[in-house]
Amino acid sequence: MLTIGELLKDYRIEQRKTQREWAGAVISPSFYAKVEKNLSRISAEDLVDLLYANKVSLIDFFSKLNREAQSIHNQEKEIDRLLNEAYYKNSKIELEQIKKVVSESNLLNKEDELLLIDVYIAVLDNNFDSLDEKTRNKVKNKIFNIANFDEDNINLYCNFMTFFDIDSNLMISKRIIQQFKGNDRIDIQKTIFGIIINIVILCIENKKYMETTFFIESATQIVAKPEIFFYKNILKFLQAIIDYHYEAKKEYIDQCLLIIDDVALAGMVEYSKELKKFFVTNTKKKD
């Protein structure tokens, strides 16, 4: 199956350019060489800029990628990757560029892709109200019907967990955690931690404390590394709230307050305020 790197190379050779000439001022020649050899992935923004700089039509490029690969699935996967990358870079410009490519493509699921892009843009704009119930349900069905999750799928789910009810979230989250159990990639572990934190928060809010056991135990099995220290700390915060529910000891309150202060000292003042609100709401003394 033809890759983006291989297709870029074909276009470059067709224009009789060296790798340095082709990379121009967009990316370094050394990095571009790795892209051609499929040793590095090019970002959505750099790919678009590279094609524009060398006067290659975005539509022609992706269409040719599809024809040569003889698999529309290959094109869809690449667009999904670029889409997720643009979202995590908070790049609305890149999302709009990808939307243009998709809208002019012959993708079988073009409408679903366009819908997903609109959802991502709404999230970046912090404007969920712009999404109607039909759109929300389409995104929910897209995620719910995934047979085997991959890196992009779990990122998608982590972002849109609020679209689902608590029982659906419990079922999907358990499937994902069981599928990726033992995975040692840091980026995957971060996403899994994000899912675990989200589901534990939902369980606490819905008074489903017993349901948190599986998720917290799954998190403790992930070896502590500097890159995931923050996530481990937030899990300790949530665990202390759960422990306080069962046994109202002052030590659990002190632990929560200490973590809230640590988050603020780390420069995440707004996030520490959200933790404080959550803490106050979920540690109120019973009458």
mmCIF file of C-alpha atoms in Angstrom:
data_model
loop_
_atom_site.group_PDB
_atom_site.id
_atom_site.type_symbol
_atom_site.label_atom_id
_atom_site.label_comp_id
_atom_site.label_asym_id
_atom_site.label_seq_id
_atom_site.Cartn_x
_atom_site.Cartn_y
_atom_site.Cartn_z
ATOM 1 C CA MET A 1 0.000 0.000 0.000
ATOM 2 C CA LEU A 2 1.305 3.372 -0.984
ATOM 3 C CA THR A 3 2.184 5.680 1.895
ATOM 4 C CA ILE A 4 2.241 9.473 2.071
ATOM 5 C CA GLY A 5 6.047 9.397 2.114
ATOM 6 C CA GLU A 6 6.191 7.240 -1.022
ATOM 7 C CA LEU A 7 3.680 9.434 -2.848
ATOM 8 C CA LEU A 8 5.589 12.593 -1.895
ATOM 9 C CA LYS A 9 8.692 10.996 -3.336
ATOM 10 C CA ASP A 10 6.865 10.199 -6.594
ATOM 11 C CA TYR A 11 5.746 13.825 -6.937
ATOM 12 C CA ARG A 12 9.231 15.101 -6.084
ATOM 13 C CA ILE A 13 10.918 12.910 -8.682
ATOM 14 C CA GLU A 14 8.292 13.874 -11.244
ATOM 15 C CA GLN A 15 9.245 17.538 -10.694
ATOM 16 C CA ARG A 16 12.958 16.594 -10.826
ATOM 17 C CA LYS A 17 13.701 18.175 -7.477
ATOM 18 C CA THR A 18 16.165 17.168 -4.790
ATOM 19 C CA GLN A 19 14.893 16.516 -1.296
ATOM 20 C CA ARG A 20 16.351 19.865 -0.204
ATOM 21 C CA GLU A 21 14.584 21.720 -3.033
ATOM 22 C CA TRP A 22 11.319 19.910 -2.345
ATOM 23 C CA ALA A 23 11.411 20.532 1.423
ATOM 24 C CA GLY A 24 12.222 24.215 0.815
ATOM 25 C CA ALA A 25 11.494 26.374 3.840
ATOM 26 C CA VAL A 26 8.647 24.167 5.076
ATOM 27 C CA ILE A 27 10.611 21.465 6.925
ATOM 28 C CA SER A 28 14.264 20.494 7.257
ATOM 29 C CA PRO A 29 15.694 18.285 4.480
ATOM 30 C CA SER A 30 16.810 15.730 7.072
ATOM 31 C CA PHE A 31 13.302 15.423 8.513
ATOM 32 C CA TYR A 32 11.778 15.258 5.050
ATOM 33 C CA ALA A 33 14.151 12.408 4.145
ATOM 34 C CA LYS A 34 12.730 10.462 7.096
ATOM 35 C CA VAL A 35 9.177 11.189 5.919
ATOM 36 C CA GLU A 36 9.928 9.721 2.492
ATOM 37 C CA LYS A 37 11.329 6.586 4.154
ATOM 38 C CA ASN A 38 8.286 6.362 6.454
ATOM 39 C CA LEU A 39 10.509 6.824 9.509
ATOM 40 C CA SER A 40 8.691 9.999 10.614
ATOM 41 C CA ARG A 41 5.138 11.276 10.276
ATOM 42 C CA ILE A 42 4.526 14.669 8.766
ATOM 43 C CA SER A 43 1.974 16.927 10.451
ATOM 44 C CA ALA A 44 -1.196 18.045 8.696
ATOM 45 C CA GLU A 45 0.017 21.656 8.600
ATOM 46 C CA ASP A 46 3.430 20.769 7.137
ATOM 47 C CA LEU A 47 1.934 18.392 4.579
ATOM 48 C CA VAL A 48 -0.488 21.026 3.333
ATOM 49 C CA ASP A 49 2.257 23.688 3.232
ATOM 50 C CA LEU A 50 4.600 21.307 1.414
ATOM 51 C CA LEU A 51 2.016 20.518 -1.245
ATOM 52 C CA TYR A 52 1.166 24.197 -1.695
ATOM 53 C CA ALA A 53 4.853 25.139 -1.934
ATOM 54 C CA ASN A 54 5.375 22.590 -4.702
ATOM 55 C CA LYS A 55 2.113 23.437 -6.460
ATOM 56 C CA VAL A 56 0.543 20.041 -5.861
ATOM 57 C CA SER A 57 -3.259 19.947 -5.598
ATOM 58 C CA LEU A 58 -4.457 18.680 -2.223
ATOM 59 C CA ILE A 59 -7.365 16.911 -3.877
ATOM 60 C CA ASP A 60 -5.177 15.294 -6.523
ATOM 61 C CA PHE A 61 -2.694 14.168 -3.901
ATOM 62 C CA PHE A 62 -5.242 12.439 -1.674
ATOM 63 C CA SER A 63 -7.150 11.066 -4.647
ATOM 64 C CA LYS A 64 -3.963 9.544 -6.055
ATOM 65 C CA LEU A 65 -3.098 8.156 -2.653
ATOM 66 C CA ASN A 66 -6.433 6.388 -2.713
ATOM 67 C CA ARG A 67 -6.147 5.078 -6.286
ATOM 68 C CA GLU A 68 -2.615 3.786 -5.876
ATOM 69 C CA ALA A 69 -3.385 2.120 -2.564
ATOM 70 C CA GLN A 70 -6.557 0.601 -4.057
ATOM 71 C CA SER A 71 -8.093 1.082 -0.676
ATOM 72 C CA ILE A 72 -10.306 3.943 0.399
ATOM 73 C CA HIS A 73 -9.763 2.732 3.942
ATOM 74 C CA ASN A 74 -6.116 3.788 3.684
ATOM 75 C CA GLN A 75 -7.106 7.332 2.758
ATOM 76 C CA GLU A 76 -9.687 7.503 5.527
ATOM 77 C CA LYS A 77 -7.165 6.340 8.117
ATOM 78 C CA GLU A 78 -4.645 8.970 7.051
ATOM 79 C CA ILE A 79 -7.227 11.743 7.130
ATOM 80 C CA ASP A 80 -8.344 10.594 10.596
ATOM 81 C CA ARG A 81 -4.724 10.723 11.775
ATOM 82 C CA LEU A 82 -4.227 14.242 10.431
ATOM 83 C CA LEU A 83 -7.561 15.259 11.916
ATOM 84 C CA ASN A 84 -6.663 14.025 15.398
ATOM 85 C CA GLU A 85 -3.246 15.637 15.204
ATOM 86 C CA ALA A 86 -4.731 18.989 14.189
ATOM 87 C CA TYR A 87 -7.231 18.781 17.043
ATOM 88 C CA TYR A 88 -4.583 18.050 19.667
ATOM 89 C CA LYS A 89 -2.548 20.992 18.385
ATOM 90 C CA ASN A 90 -5.673 23.150 18.848
ATOM 91 C CA SER A 91 -5.276 24.181 15.210
ATOM 92 C CA LYS A 92 -8.584 25.332 13.822
ATOM 93 C CA ILE A 93 -6.770 26.408 10.645
ATOM 94 C CA GLU A 94 -5.565 22.848 10.003
ATOM 95 C CA LEU A 95 -9.042 21.483 10.699
ATOM 96 C CA GLU A 96 -10.490 23.868 8.134
ATOM 97 C CA GLN A 97 -7.823 22.780 5.615
ATOM 98 C CA ILE A 98 -8.634 19.125 6.173
ATOM 99 C CA LYS A 99 -12.333 19.913 5.906
ATOM 100 C CA LYS A 100 -11.719 21.414 2.457
ATOM 101 C CA VAL A 101 -9.854 18.286 1.353
ATOM 102 C CA VAL A 102 -12.606 16.011 2.636
ATOM 103 C CA SER A 103 -15.453 18.078 1.165
ATOM 104 C CA GLU A 104 -13.902 17.827 -2.314
ATOM 105 C CA SER A 105 -13.000 14.135 -1.990
ATOM 106 C CA ASN A 106 -14.826 10.979 -3.023
ATOM 107 C CA LEU A 107 -14.693 9.362 0.392
ATOM 108 C CA LEU A 108 -17.543 6.953 0.992
ATOM 109 C CA ASN A 109 -17.988 8.291 4.521
ATOM 110 C CA LYS A 110 -17.439 11.923 3.563
ATOM 111 C CA GLU A 111 -20.499 13.155 5.451
ATOM 112 C CA ASP A 112 -19.384 11.411 8.638
ATOM 113 C CA GLU A 113 -15.877 12.885 8.339
ATOM 114 C CA LEU A 114 -17.256 16.392 7.774
ATOM 115 C CA LEU A 115 -19.552 15.955 10.754
ATOM 116 C CA LEU A 116 -16.621 14.889 12.914
ATOM 117 C CA ILE A 117 -14.571 17.898 11.811
ATOM 118 C CA ASP A 118 -17.457 20.215 12.709
ATOM 119 C CA VAL A 119 -17.600 18.582 16.145
ATOM 120 C CA TYR A 120 -13.864 19.092 16.666
ATOM 121 C CA ILE A 121 -14.160 22.740 15.645
ATOM 122 C CA ALA A 122 -17.094 23.195 18.039
ATOM 123 C CA VAL A 123 -14.961 21.746 20.845
ATOM 124 C CA LEU A 124 -12.061 24.096 20.072
ATOM 125 C CA ASP A 125 -14.493 27.003 20.008
ATOM 126 C CA ASN A 126 -15.983 25.758 23.304
ATOM 127 C CA ASN A 127 -19.373 25.893 21.631
ATOM 128 C CA PHE A 128 -21.124 22.553 22.205
ATOM 129 C CA ASP A 129 -24.471 24.340 21.911
ATOM 130 C CA SER A 130 -23.852 24.586 18.174
ATOM 131 C CA LEU A 131 -24.193 20.792 17.902
ATOM 132 C CA ASP A 132 -27.749 19.526 17.515
ATOM 133 C CA GLU A 133 -28.999 16.235 18.950
ATOM 134 C CA LYS A 134 -28.734 14.500 15.581
ATOM 135 C CA THR A 135 -25.048 15.384 15.314
ATOM 136 C CA ARG A 136 -24.350 14.232 18.856
ATOM 137 C CA ASN A 137 -26.069 10.906 18.198
ATOM 138 C CA LYS A 138 -24.074 10.324 15.021
ATOM 139 C CA VAL A 139 -20.802 10.801 16.883
ATOM 140 C CA LYS A 140 -21.995 8.508 19.669
ATOM 141 C CA ASN A 141 -22.949 5.784 17.188
ATOM 142 C CA LYS A 142 -19.617 6.120 15.365
ATOM 143 C CA ILE A 143 -17.723 5.469 18.597
ATOM 144 C CA PHE A 144 -20.117 2.892 20.048
ATOM 145 C CA ASN A 145 -19.912 0.678 16.975
ATOM 146 C CA ILE A 146 -16.097 0.492 16.858
ATOM 147 C CA ALA A 147 -15.130 -3.191 16.987
ATOM 148 C CA ASN A 148 -11.424 -2.726 17.709
ATOM 149 C CA PHE A 149 -10.069 0.546 19.021
ATOM 150 C CA ASP A 150 -6.832 2.073 17.772
ATOM 151 C CA GLU A 151 -4.871 5.165 18.796
ATOM 152 C CA ASP A 152 -7.152 7.577 16.926
ATOM 153 C CA ASN A 153 -10.324 5.869 18.158
ATOM 154 C CA ILE A 154 -9.378 6.078 21.825
ATOM 155 C CA ASN A 155 -8.448 9.746 21.431
ATOM 156 C CA LEU A 156 -11.825 10.357 19.817
ATOM 157 C CA TYR A 157 -13.652 8.589 22.625
ATOM 158 C CA CYS A 158 -11.680 10.373 25.357
ATOM 159 C CA ASN A 159 -12.691 13.735 23.884
ATOM 160 C CA PHE A 160 -16.381 12.908 23.604
ATOM 161 C CA MET A 161 -17.109 10.852 26.722
ATOM 162 C CA THR A 162 -19.578 13.508 27.840
ATOM 163 C CA PHE A 163 -21.795 12.516 24.898
ATOM 164 C CA PHE A 164 -22.547 9.152 26.555
ATOM 165 C CA ASP A 165 -24.540 8.140 29.620
ATOM 166 C CA ILE A 166 -22.666 6.652 32.565
ATOM 167 C CA ASP A 167 -23.518 3.007 31.761
ATOM 168 C CA SER A 168 -22.357 3.311 28.139
ATOM 169 C CA ASN A 169 -19.150 4.984 29.318
ATOM 170 C CA LEU A 170 -18.493 2.189 31.794
ATOM 171 C CA MET A 171 -18.882 -0.439 29.086
ATOM 172 C CA ILE A 172 -16.769 1.338 26.443
ATOM 173 C CA SER A 173 -14.045 2.346 28.919
ATOM 174 C CA LYS A 174 -13.637 -1.221 30.190
ATOM 175 C CA ARG A 175 -13.338 -2.520 26.618
ATOM 176 C CA ILE A 176 -10.611 -0.010 25.809
ATOM 177 C CA ILE A 177 -8.620 -0.583 29.007
ATOM 178 C CA GLN A 178 -8.713 -4.352 28.551
ATOM 179 C CA GLN A 179 -7.636 -4.010 24.909
ATOM 180 C CA PHE A 180 -4.655 -1.748 25.694
ATOM 181 C CA LYS A 181 -3.612 -3.430 28.936
ATOM 182 C CA GLY A 182 0.178 -3.663 29.106
ATOM 183 C CA ASN A 183 0.791 -1.157 26.304
ATOM 184 C CA ASP A 184 4.001 0.732 27.139
ATOM 185 C CA ARG A 185 3.699 3.638 24.687
ATOM 186 C CA ILE A 186 3.597 6.901 26.636
ATOM 187 C CA ASP A 187 1.074 8.568 24.311
ATOM 188 C CA ILE A 188 -1.292 5.601 24.640
ATOM 189 C CA GLN A 189 -0.825 5.511 28.419
ATOM 190 C CA LYS A 190 -1.657 9.214 28.663
ATOM 191 C CA THR A 191 -4.896 8.693 26.748
ATOM 192 C CA ILE A 192 -5.799 5.675 28.879
ATOM 193 C CA PHE A 193 -5.174 7.768 31.997
ATOM 194 C CA GLY A 194 -7.388 10.496 30.535
ATOM 195 C CA ILE A 195 -10.191 7.965 30.025
ATOM 196 C CA ILE A 196 -9.729 6.522 33.521
ATOM 197 C CA ILE A 197 -9.785 9.962 35.147
ATOM 198 C CA ASN A 198 -12.905 10.961 33.195
ATOM 199 C CA ILE A 199 -14.775 7.764 34.065
ATOM 200 C CA VAL A 200 -13.816 7.918 37.752
ATOM 201 C CA ILE A 201 -15.076 11.513 37.881
ATOM 202 C CA LEU A 202 -18.359 10.424 36.280
ATOM 203 C CA CYS A 203 -18.658 7.549 38.777
ATOM 204 C CA ILE A 204 -18.123 9.888 41.732
ATOM 205 C CA GLU A 205 -20.663 12.373 40.367
ATOM 206 C CA ASN A 206 -23.190 9.538 39.900
ATOM 207 C CA LYS A 207 -22.428 7.977 43.326
ATOM 208 C CA LYS A 208 -21.173 4.752 41.668
ATOM 209 C CA TYR A 209 -18.169 4.401 43.953
ATOM 210 C CA MET A 210 -17.902 0.620 43.633
ATOM 211 C CA GLU A 211 -17.486 0.952 39.860
ATOM 212 C CA THR A 212 -14.257 2.902 40.293
ATOM 213 C CA THR A 213 -12.305 -0.096 41.636
ATOM 214 C CA PHE A 214 -11.567 -1.647 38.239
ATOM 215 C CA PHE A 215 -10.357 1.632 36.767
ATOM 216 C CA ILE A 216 -8.166 2.703 39.674
ATOM 217 C CA GLU A 217 -6.594 -0.758 39.871
ATOM 218 C CA SER A 218 -5.926 -0.605 36.111
ATOM 219 C CA ALA A 219 -4.211 2.765 36.558
ATOM 220 C CA THR A 220 -1.997 1.486 39.371
ATOM 221 C CA GLN A 221 -0.705 -1.268 37.070
ATOM 222 C CA ILE A 222 0.816 1.351 34.759
ATOM 223 C CA VAL A 223 4.407 1.925 35.851
ATOM 224 C CA ALA A 224 5.020 5.472 37.087
ATOM 225 C CA LYS A 225 7.076 7.638 34.728
ATOM 226 C CA PRO A 226 7.770 11.393 34.744
ATOM 227 C CA GLU A 227 5.495 11.843 31.711
ATOM 228 C CA ILE A 228 2.474 10.441 33.540
ATOM 229 C CA PHE A 229 3.196 11.820 37.028
ATOM 230 C CA PHE A 230 0.450 14.447 36.697
ATOM 231 C CA TYR A 231 -2.156 11.800 35.833
ATOM 232 C CA LYS A 232 -1.075 9.623 38.756
ATOM 233 C CA ASN A 233 -1.463 12.620 41.064
ATOM 234 C CA ILE A 234 -5.001 13.363 39.869
ATOM 235 C CA LEU A 235 -5.915 9.702 40.420
ATOM 236 C CA LYS A 236 -4.641 10.027 44.009
ATOM 237 C CA PHE A 237 -6.886 13.068 44.422
ATOM 238 C CA LEU A 238 -9.914 11.123 43.184
ATOM 239 C CA GLN A 239 -9.004 8.079 45.281
ATOM 240 C CA ALA A 240 -8.879 10.282 48.391
ATOM 241 C CA ILE A 241 -12.412 11.553 47.657
ATOM 242 C CA ILE A 242 -13.628 7.962 47.265
ATOM 243 C CA ASP A 243 -11.901 6.922 50.515
ATOM 244 C CA TYR A 244 -13.506 9.885 52.275
ATOM 245 C CA HIS A 245 -16.917 8.662 51.098
ATOM 246 C CA TYR A 246 -16.370 5.372 52.909
ATOM 247 C CA GLU A 247 -14.515 6.768 55.913
ATOM 248 C CA ALA A 248 -14.631 10.509 56.624
ATOM 249 C CA LYS A 249 -11.068 10.935 57.841
ATOM 250 C CA LYS A 250 -9.298 14.290 57.879
ATOM 251 C CA GLU A 251 -6.215 12.735 56.222
ATOM 252 C CA TYR A 252 -8.167 12.293 52.975
ATOM 253 C CA ILE A 253 -9.245 15.932 53.027
ATOM 254 C CA ASP A 254 -5.651 17.035 53.648
ATOM 255 C CA GLN A 255 -4.421 14.900 50.757
ATOM 256 C CA CYS A 256 -6.947 16.465 48.376
ATOM 257 C CA LEU A 257 -6.054 20.002 49.430
ATOM 258 C CA LEU A 258 -2.336 19.277 49.051
ATOM 259 C CA ILE A 259 -2.806 18.042 45.475
ATOM 260 C CA ILE A 260 -4.979 21.051 44.623
ATOM 261 C CA ASP A 261 -2.204 23.346 45.881
ATOM 262 C CA ASP A 262 0.441 21.387 43.932
ATOM 263 C CA VAL A 263 -1.546 21.774 40.709
ATOM 264 C CA ALA A 264 -1.832 25.528 41.283
ATOM 265 C CA LEU A 265 1.905 25.815 42.034
ATOM 266 C CA ALA A 266 2.625 23.964 38.777
ATOM 267 C CA GLY A 267 0.978 26.861 36.938
ATOM 268 C CA MET A 268 -2.412 25.257 36.275
ATOM 269 C CA VAL A 269 -4.390 27.714 38.350
ATOM 270 C CA GLU A 270 -7.695 27.371 36.501
ATOM 271 C CA TYR A 271 -7.521 23.591 36.641
ATOM 272 C CA SER A 272 -6.800 23.735 40.375
ATOM 273 C CA LYS A 273 -9.946 25.845 40.790
ATOM 274 C CA GLU A 274 -11.969 23.164 38.970
ATOM 275 C CA LEU A 275 -10.495 20.510 41.264
ATOM 276 C CA LYS A 276 -11.423 22.633 44.285
ATOM 277 C CA LYS A 277 -15.048 22.903 43.098
ATOM 278 C CA PHE A 278 -15.192 19.162 42.512
ATOM 279 C CA PHE A 279 -13.664 18.535 45.934
ATOM 280 C CA VAL A 280 -16.129 20.787 47.751
ATOM 281 C CA THR A 281 -19.131 19.276 45.932
ATOM 282 C CA ASN A 282 -18.137 15.678 46.547
ATOM 283 C CA THR A 283 -16.895 15.848 50.154
ATOM 284 C CA LYS A 284 -19.907 17.506 51.717
ATOM 285 C CA LYS A 285 -20.762 15.947 55.053
ATOM 286 C CA LYS A 286 -23.843 13.769 55.119
ATOM 287 C CA ASP A 287 -26.710 14.913 57.251
#
